[in-house]
Coordinates of C-alpha atoms in Angstrom, one line a residue:
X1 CA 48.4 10.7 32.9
X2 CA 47.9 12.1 29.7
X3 CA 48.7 9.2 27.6
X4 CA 44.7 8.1 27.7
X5 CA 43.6 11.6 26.2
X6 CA 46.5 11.2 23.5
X7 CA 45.2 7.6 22.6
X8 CA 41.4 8.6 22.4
X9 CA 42.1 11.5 20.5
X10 CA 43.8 9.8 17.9
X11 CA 41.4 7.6 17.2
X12 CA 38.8 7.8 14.2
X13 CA 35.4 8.4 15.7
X14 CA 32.7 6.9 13.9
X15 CA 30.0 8.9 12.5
X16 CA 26.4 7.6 11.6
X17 CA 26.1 11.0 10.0
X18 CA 27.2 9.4 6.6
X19 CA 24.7 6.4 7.0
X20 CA 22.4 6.0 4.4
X21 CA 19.2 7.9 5.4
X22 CA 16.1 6.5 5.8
X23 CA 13.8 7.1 2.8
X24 CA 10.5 5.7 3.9
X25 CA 9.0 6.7 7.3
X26 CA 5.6 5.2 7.0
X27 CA 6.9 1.7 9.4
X28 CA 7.1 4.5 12.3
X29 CA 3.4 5.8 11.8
X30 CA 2.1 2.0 10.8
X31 CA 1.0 0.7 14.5
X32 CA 0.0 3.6 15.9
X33 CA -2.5 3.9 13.3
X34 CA -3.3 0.2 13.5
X35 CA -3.7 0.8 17.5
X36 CA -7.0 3.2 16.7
X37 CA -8.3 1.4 13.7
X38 CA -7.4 4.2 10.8
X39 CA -5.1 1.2 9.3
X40 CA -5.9 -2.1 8.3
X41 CA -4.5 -4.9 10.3
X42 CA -4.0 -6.7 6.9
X43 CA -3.2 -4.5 4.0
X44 CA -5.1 -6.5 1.3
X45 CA -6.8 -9.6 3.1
X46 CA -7.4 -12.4 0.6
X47 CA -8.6 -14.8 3.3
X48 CA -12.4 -14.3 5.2
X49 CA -10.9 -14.2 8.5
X50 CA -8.5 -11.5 7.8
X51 CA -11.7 -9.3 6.3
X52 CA -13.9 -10.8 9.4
X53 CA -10.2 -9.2 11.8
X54 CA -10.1 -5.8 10.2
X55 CA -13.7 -5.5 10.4
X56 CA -14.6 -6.9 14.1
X57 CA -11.6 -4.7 15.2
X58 CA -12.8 -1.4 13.5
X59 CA -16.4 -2.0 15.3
X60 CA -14.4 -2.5 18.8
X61 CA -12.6 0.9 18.4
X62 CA -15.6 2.5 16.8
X63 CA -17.6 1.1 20.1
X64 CA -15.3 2.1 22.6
X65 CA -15.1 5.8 21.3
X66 CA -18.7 6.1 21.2
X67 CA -19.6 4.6 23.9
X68 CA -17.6 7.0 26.5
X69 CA -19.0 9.5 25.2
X70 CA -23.0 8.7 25.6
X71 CA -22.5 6.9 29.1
X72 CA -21.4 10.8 29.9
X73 CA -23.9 12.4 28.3
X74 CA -26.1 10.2 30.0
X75 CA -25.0 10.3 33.4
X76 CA -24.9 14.3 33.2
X77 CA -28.7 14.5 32.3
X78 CA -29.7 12.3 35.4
X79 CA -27.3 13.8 37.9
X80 CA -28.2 17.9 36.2
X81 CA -28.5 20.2 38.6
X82 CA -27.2 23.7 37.2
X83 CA -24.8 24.2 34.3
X84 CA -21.9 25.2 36.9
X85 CA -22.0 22.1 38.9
X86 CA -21.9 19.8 35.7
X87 CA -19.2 21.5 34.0
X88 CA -16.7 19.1 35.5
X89 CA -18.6 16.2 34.1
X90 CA -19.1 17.5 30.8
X91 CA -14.9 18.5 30.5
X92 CA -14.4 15.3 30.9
X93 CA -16.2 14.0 28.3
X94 CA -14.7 16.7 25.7
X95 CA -11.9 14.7 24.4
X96 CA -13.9 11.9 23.1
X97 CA -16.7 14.2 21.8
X98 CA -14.3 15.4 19.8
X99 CA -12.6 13.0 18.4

């Protein structure tokens, strides 16, 4: 019955606390920042379509954060009424106004 705990405890666990440690972090960051167009999808693009790719895809995230935010603007001056019944509206739109 206790044989099993014996055996395991003699046994030499393996640590990844002596693994080398990683020096550069900047792979973990790379897509995310790719993903909303602050990175270059090619790092130095030697070919037209590469400059065309970085380019077309900056304008399609530059698009789509700017145009959330004026279709909302827009929609709350039709639909105003009073500032109380459009605050909804308008909280919505805050996170893209800012950013």
């Amino acid at each position: 019955m206790w044989f099993h705990l014996l055996r395991n405890a003699k046994k030499s666990k393996e640590s990844t606390l002596d693994s080398e440690p990683i020096k550069n972090y900047i792979h973990f960051l790379e897509i995310p920042l790719k993903i909303v167009g602050c990175w270059d999808w090619y790092k130095n693009p030697t070919k037209d379509r590469e400059i065309i790719i970085n380019n077309l895809y900056l304008g399609a995230v530059l698009f789509s954060i700017i145009n959330v935010p004026i279709t909302l603007f827009v929609h709350v001056y039709i639909e105003w009424v009073d500032i109380m019944t459009s605050l909804d509206i308008l909280a919505d739109c805050l996170p893209f106004a800012v950013s």
